[in-house]
PDB file of C-alpha atoms in Angstrom:
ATOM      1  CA  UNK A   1      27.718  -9.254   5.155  1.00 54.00           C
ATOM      2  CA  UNK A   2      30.566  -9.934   2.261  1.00 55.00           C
ATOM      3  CA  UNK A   3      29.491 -12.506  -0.383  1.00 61.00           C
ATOM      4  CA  UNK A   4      32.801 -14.533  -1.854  1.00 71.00           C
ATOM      5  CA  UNK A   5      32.990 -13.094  -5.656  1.00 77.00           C
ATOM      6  CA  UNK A   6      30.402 -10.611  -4.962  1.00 90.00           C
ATOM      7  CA  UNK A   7      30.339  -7.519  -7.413  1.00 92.00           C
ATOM      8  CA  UNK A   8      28.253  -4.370  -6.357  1.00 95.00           C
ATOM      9  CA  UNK A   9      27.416  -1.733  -8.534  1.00 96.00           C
ATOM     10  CA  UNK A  10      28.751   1.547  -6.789  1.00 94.00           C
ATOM     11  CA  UNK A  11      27.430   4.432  -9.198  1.00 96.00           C
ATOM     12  CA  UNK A  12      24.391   5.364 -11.378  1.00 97.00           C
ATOM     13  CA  UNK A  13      26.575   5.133 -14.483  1.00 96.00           C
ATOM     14  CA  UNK A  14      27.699   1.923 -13.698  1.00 96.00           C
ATOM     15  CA  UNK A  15      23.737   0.997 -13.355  1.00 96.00           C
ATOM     16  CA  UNK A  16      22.456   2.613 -16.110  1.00 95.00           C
ATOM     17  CA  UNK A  17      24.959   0.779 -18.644  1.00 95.00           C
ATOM     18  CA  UNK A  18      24.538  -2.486 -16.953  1.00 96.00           C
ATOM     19  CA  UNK A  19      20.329  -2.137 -17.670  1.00 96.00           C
ATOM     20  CA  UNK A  20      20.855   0.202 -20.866  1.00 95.00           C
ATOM     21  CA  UNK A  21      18.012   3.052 -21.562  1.00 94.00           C
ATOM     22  CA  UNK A  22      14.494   2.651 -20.345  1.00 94.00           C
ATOM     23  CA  UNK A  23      11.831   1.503 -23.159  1.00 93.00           C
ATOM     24  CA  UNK A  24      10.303   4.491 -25.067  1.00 96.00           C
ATOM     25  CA  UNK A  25       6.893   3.961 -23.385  1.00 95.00           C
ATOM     26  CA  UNK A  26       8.242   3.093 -20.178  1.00 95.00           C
ATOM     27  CA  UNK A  27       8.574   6.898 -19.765  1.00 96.00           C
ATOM     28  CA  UNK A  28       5.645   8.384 -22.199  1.00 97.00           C
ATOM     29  CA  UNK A  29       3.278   6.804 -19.734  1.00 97.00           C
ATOM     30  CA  UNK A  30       4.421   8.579 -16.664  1.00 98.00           C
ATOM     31  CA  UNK A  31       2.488  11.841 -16.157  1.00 98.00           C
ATOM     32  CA  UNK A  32       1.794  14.473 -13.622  1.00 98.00           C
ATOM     33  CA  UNK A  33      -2.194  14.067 -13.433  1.00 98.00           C
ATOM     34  CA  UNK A  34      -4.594  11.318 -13.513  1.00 98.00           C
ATOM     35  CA  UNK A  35      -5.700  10.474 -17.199  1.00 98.00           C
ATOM     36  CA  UNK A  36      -9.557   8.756 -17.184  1.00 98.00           C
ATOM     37  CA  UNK A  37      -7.725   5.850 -17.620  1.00 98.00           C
ATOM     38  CA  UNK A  38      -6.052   5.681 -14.521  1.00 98.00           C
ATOM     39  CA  UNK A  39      -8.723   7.120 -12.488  1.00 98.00           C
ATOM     40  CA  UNK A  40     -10.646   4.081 -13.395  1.00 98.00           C
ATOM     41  CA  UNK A  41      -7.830   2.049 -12.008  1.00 98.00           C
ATOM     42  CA  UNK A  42      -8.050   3.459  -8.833  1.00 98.00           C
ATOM     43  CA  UNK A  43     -11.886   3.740  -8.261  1.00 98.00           C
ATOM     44  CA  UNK A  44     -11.976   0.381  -9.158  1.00 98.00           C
ATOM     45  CA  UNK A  45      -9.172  -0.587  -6.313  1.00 98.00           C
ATOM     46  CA  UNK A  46      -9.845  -2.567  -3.242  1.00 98.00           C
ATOM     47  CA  UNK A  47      -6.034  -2.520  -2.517  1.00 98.00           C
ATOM     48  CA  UNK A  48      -3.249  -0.421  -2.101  1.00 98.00           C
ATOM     49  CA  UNK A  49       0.429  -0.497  -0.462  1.00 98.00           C
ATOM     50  CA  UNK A  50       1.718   2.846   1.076  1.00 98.00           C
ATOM     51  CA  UNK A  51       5.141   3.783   1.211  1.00 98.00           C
ATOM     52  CA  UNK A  52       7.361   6.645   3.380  1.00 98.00           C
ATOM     53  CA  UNK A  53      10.175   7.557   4.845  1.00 98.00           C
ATOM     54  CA  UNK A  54      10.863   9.072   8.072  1.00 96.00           C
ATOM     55  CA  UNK A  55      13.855   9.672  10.508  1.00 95.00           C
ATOM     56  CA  UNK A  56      13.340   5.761  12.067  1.00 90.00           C
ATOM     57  CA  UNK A  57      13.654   4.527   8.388  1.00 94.00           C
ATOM     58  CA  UNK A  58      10.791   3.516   6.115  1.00 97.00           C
ATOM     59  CA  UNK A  59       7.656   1.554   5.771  1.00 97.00           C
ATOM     60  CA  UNK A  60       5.200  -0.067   3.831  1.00 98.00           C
ATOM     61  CA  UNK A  61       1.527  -0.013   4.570  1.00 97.00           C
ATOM     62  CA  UNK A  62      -1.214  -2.138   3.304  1.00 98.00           C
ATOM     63  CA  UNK A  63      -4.412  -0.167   3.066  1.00 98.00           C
ATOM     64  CA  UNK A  64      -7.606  -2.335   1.769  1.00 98.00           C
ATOM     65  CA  UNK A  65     -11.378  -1.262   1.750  1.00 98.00           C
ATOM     66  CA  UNK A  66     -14.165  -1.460  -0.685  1.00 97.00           C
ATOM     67  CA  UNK A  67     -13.864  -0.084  -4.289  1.00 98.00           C
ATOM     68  CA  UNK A  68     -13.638   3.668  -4.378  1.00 97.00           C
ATOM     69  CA  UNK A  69     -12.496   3.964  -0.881  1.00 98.00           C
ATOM     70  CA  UNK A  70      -9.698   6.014  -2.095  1.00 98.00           C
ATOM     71  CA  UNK A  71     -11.498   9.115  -2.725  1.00 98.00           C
ATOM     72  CA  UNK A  72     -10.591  10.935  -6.274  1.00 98.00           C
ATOM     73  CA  UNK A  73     -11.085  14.764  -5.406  1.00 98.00           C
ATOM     74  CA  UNK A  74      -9.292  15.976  -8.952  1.00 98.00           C
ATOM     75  CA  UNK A  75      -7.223  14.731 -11.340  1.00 98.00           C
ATOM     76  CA  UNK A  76      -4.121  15.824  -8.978  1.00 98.00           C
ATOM     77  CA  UNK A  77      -5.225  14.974  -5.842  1.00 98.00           C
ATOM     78  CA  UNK A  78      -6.459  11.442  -3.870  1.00 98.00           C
ATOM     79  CA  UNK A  79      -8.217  11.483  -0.396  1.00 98.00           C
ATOM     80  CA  UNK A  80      -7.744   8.079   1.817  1.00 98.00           C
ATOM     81  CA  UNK A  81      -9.467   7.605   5.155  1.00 98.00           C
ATOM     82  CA  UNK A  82      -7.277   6.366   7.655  1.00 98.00           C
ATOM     83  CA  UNK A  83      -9.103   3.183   8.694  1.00 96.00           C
ATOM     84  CA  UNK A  84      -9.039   1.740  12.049  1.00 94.00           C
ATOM     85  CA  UNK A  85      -5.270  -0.442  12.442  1.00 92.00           C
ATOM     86  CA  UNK A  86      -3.842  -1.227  15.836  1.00 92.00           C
ATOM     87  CA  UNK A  87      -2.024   2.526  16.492  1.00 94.00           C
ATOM     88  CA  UNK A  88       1.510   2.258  15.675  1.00 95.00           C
ATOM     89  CA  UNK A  89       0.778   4.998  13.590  1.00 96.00           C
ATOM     90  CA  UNK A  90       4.072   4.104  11.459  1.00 97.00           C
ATOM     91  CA  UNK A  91       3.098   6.065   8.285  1.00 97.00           C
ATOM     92  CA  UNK A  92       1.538   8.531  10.248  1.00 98.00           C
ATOM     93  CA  UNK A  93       4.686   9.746  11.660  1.00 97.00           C
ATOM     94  CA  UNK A  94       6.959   9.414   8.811  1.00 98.00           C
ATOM     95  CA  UNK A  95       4.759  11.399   7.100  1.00 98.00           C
ATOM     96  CA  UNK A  96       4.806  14.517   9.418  1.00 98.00           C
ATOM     97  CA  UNK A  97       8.696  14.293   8.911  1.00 97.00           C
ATOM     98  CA  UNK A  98       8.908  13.435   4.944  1.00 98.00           C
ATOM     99  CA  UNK A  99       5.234  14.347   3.479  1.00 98.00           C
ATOM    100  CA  UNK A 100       6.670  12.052   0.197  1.00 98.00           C
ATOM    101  CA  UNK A 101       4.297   8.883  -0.306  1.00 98.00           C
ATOM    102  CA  UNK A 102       4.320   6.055  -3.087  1.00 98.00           C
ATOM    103  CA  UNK A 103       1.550   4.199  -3.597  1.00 98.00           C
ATOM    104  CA  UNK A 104       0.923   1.264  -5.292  1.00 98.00           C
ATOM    105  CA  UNK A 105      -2.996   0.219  -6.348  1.00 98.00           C
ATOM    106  CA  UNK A 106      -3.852  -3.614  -7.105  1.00 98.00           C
ATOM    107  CA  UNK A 107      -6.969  -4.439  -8.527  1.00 98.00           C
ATOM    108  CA  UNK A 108      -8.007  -8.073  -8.220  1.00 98.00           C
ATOM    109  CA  UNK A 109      -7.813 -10.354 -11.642  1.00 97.00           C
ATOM    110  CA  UNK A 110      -6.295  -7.120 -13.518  1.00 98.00           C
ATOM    111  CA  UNK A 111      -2.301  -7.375 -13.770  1.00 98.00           C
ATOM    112  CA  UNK A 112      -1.100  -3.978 -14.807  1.00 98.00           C
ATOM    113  CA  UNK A 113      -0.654  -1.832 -11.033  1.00 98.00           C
ATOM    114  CA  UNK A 114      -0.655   1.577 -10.615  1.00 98.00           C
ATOM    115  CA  UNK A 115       1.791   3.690  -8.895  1.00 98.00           C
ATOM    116  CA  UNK A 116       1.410   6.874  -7.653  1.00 98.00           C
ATOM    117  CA  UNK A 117       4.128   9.165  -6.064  1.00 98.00           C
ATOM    118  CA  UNK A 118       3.030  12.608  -4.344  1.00 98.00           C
ATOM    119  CA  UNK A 119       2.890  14.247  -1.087  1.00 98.00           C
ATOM    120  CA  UNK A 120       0.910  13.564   1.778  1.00 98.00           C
ATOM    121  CA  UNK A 121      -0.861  15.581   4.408  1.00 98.00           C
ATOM    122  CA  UNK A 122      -2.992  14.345   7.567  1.00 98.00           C
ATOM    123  CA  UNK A 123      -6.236  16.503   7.965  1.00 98.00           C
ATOM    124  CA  UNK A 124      -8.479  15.610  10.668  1.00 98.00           C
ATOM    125  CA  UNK A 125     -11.031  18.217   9.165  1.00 98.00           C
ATOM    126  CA  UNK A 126     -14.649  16.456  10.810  1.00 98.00           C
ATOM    127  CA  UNK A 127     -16.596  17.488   7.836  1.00 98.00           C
ATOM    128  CA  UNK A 128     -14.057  15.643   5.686  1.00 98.00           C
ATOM    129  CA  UNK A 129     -13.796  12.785   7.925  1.00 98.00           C
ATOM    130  CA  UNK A 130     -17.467  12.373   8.729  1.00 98.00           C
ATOM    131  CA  UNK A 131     -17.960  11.851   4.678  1.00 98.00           C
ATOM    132  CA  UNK A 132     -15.308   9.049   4.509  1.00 98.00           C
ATOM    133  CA  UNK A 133     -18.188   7.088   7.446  1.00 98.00           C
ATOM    134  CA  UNK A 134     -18.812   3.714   7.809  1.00 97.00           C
ATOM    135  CA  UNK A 135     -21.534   2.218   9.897  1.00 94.00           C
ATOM    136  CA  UNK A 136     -21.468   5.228  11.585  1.00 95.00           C
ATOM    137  CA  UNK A 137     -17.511   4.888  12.602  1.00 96.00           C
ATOM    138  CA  UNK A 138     -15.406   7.880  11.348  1.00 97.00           C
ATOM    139  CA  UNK A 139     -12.282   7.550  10.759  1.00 98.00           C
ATOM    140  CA  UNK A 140      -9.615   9.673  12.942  1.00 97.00           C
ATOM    141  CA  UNK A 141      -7.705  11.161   9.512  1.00 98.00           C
ATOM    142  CA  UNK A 142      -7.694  11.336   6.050  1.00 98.00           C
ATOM    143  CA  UNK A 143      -4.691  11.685   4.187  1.00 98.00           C
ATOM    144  CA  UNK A 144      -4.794  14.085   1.473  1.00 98.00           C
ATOM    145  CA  UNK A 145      -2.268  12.831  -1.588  1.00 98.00           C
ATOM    146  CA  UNK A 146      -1.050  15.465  -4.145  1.00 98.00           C
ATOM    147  CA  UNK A 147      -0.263  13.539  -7.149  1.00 98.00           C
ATOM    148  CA  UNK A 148       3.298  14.295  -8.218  1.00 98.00           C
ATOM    149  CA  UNK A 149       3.430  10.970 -10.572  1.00 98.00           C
ATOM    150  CA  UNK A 150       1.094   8.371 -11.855  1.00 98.00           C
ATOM    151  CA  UNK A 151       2.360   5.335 -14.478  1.00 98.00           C
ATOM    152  CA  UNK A 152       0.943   1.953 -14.495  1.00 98.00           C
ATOM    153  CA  UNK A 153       3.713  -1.424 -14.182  1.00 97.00           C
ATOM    154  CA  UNK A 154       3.489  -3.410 -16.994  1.00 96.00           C
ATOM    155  CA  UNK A 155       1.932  -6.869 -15.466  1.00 97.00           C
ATOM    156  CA  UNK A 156       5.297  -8.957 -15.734  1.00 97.00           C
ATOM    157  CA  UNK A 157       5.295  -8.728 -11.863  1.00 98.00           C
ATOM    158  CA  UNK A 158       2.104 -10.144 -11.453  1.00 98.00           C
ATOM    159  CA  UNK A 159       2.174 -12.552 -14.243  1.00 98.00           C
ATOM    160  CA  UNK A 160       5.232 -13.927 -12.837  1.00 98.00           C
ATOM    161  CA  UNK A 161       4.299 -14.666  -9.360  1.00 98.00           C
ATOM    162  CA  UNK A 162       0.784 -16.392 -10.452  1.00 98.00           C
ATOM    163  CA  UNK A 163      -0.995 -13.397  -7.675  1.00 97.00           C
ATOM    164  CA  UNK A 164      -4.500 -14.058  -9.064  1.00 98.00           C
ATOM    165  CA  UNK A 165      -4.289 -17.562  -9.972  1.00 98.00           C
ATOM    166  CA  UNK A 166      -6.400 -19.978  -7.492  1.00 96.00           C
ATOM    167  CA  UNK A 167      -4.248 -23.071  -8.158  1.00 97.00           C
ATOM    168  CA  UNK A 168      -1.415 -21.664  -6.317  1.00 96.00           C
ATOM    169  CA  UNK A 169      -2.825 -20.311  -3.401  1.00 95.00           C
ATOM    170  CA  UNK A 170      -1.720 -21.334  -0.323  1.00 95.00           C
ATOM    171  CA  UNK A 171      -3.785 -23.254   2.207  1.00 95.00           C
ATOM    172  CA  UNK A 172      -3.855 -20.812   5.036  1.00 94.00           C
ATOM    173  CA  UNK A 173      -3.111 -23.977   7.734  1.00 94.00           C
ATOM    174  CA  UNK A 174       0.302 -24.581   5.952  1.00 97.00           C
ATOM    175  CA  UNK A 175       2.016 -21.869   7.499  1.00 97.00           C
ATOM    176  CA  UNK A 176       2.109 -19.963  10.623  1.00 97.00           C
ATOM    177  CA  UNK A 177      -0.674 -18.606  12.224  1.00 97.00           C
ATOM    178  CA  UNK A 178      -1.054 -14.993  13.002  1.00 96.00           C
ATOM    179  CA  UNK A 179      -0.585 -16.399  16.972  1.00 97.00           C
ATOM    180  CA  UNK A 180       2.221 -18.402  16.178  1.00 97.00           C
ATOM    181  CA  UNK A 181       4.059 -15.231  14.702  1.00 98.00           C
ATOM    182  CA  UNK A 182       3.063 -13.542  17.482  1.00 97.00           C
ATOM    183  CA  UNK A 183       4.194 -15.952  20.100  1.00 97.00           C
ATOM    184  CA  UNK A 184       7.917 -16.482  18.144  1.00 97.00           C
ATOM    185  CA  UNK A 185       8.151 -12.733  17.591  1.00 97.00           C
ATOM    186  CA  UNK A 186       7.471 -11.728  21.188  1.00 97.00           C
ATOM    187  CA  UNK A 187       9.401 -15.236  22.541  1.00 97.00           C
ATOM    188  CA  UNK A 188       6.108 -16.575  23.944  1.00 95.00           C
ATOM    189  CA  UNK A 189       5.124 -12.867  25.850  1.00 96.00           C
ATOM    190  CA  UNK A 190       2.096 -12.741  23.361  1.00 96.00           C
ATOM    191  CA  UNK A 191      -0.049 -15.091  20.762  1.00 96.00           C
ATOM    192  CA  UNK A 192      -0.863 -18.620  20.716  1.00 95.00           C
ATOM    193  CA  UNK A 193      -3.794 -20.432  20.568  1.00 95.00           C
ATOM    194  CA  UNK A 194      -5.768 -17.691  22.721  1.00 94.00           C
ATOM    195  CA  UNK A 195      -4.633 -14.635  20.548  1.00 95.00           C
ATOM    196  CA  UNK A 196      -6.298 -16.673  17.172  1.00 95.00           C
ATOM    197  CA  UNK A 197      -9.291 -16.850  18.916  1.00 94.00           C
ATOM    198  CA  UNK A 198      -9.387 -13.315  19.815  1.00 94.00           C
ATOM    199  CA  UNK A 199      -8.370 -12.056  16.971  1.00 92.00           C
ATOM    200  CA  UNK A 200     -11.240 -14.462  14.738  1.00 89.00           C
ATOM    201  CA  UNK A 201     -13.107 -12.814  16.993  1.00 92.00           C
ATOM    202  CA  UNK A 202     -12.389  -9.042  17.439  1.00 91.00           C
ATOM    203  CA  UNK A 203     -10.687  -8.683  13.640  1.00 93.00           C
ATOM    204  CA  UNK A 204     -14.526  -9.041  12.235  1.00 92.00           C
ATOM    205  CA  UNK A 205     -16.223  -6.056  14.891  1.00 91.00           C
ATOM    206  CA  UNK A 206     -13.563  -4.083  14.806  1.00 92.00           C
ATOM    207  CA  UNK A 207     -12.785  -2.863  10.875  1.00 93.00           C
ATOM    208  CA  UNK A 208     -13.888   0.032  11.134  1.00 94.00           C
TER     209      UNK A 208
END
């Protein structure tokens, strides 16, 4: 879709002297291997969004559990149980065709992130996937991540958008509910009124 006066940038040297050069720390705190530092950041994560590519295009993946659920095995590699989701399987599959992740770890009331960039592979190893248990449900896969890349983003982001601040959060009722997306999305096949029900319902038995 043209845009009237519109003006893209077509090449990385046009891009590079619109921003100018990166800020001297910007790049110092990019390294190959967890430091302590960032290890704390991510055993103290509830939060993380994973991204991939694959031949259908790419996805982002929100993966939550308690603190420490992403498993630190060494300072160059991360171990994430694939928790129960409703079997699309998305990242799954882009990641047997493109084994390159990004991941991005949020810890609540802290706005610095993390980002990590590696490679991903799914091992369904029993031993490892019996230790990631929870109430006695295992989880099907664990991915294991080796760590390519790890910086922290400065907290402008998160600063910006007012993430962790309870005077602007939404009342829940103001916007659509997860039946109502349904029911538009699927032009009235699925969700309503009965699908929020089931879904108060099932969402709570079913996390794991």
């Amino acid at each position: 879709m043209s845009q009237t006066g519109s003006r893209p940038v077509a090449d990385l040297a046009a891009l590079e002297a619109l921003y100018g050069e990166p800020a001297a720390p910007s790049i110092a705190k990019e390294v190959p291997a967890l430091t302590p530092g960032y290890r704390a950041l991510i055993e103290a994560s509830p939060f993380f969004v994973l991204a991939t590519s694959g031949p259908d295009g790419l996805d982002a993946s929100p993966r939550g559990d308690q603190p420490g659920f992403v498993r630190v095995a060494d300072d160059r590699t991360l171990l994430i149980p694939d928790r129960r989701g409703n079997n699309r399987i998305d990242s799954l599959r882009n990641i047997l065709a493109d084994p390159r992740v990004g991941l991005l770890f949020l810890v609540p009331g802290l706005n610095e992130t993390l980002r990590v960039n590696g490679r991903a592979v799914i091992d369904t190893d029993p031993a490892l996937c019996e230790s990631f248990a929870v109430d006695g449900k295992v989880p099907k896969s664990v991915l294991v991540v080796s760590i390519e890349a790890v910086f922290f983003q400065c907290a402008r982001a998160l600063l910006r958008s007012r993430l962790w601040d309870p005077a602007v959060q939404i009342e829940r009722r103001s916007l659509p509910s997860a039946g109502a997306l349904m029911a538009e999305a699927s032009a009235g096949r699925e969700g309503g009124d009965a699908y929020d029900r089931s879904l108060a319902e099932r969402i709570p038995k079913t996390l794991y």
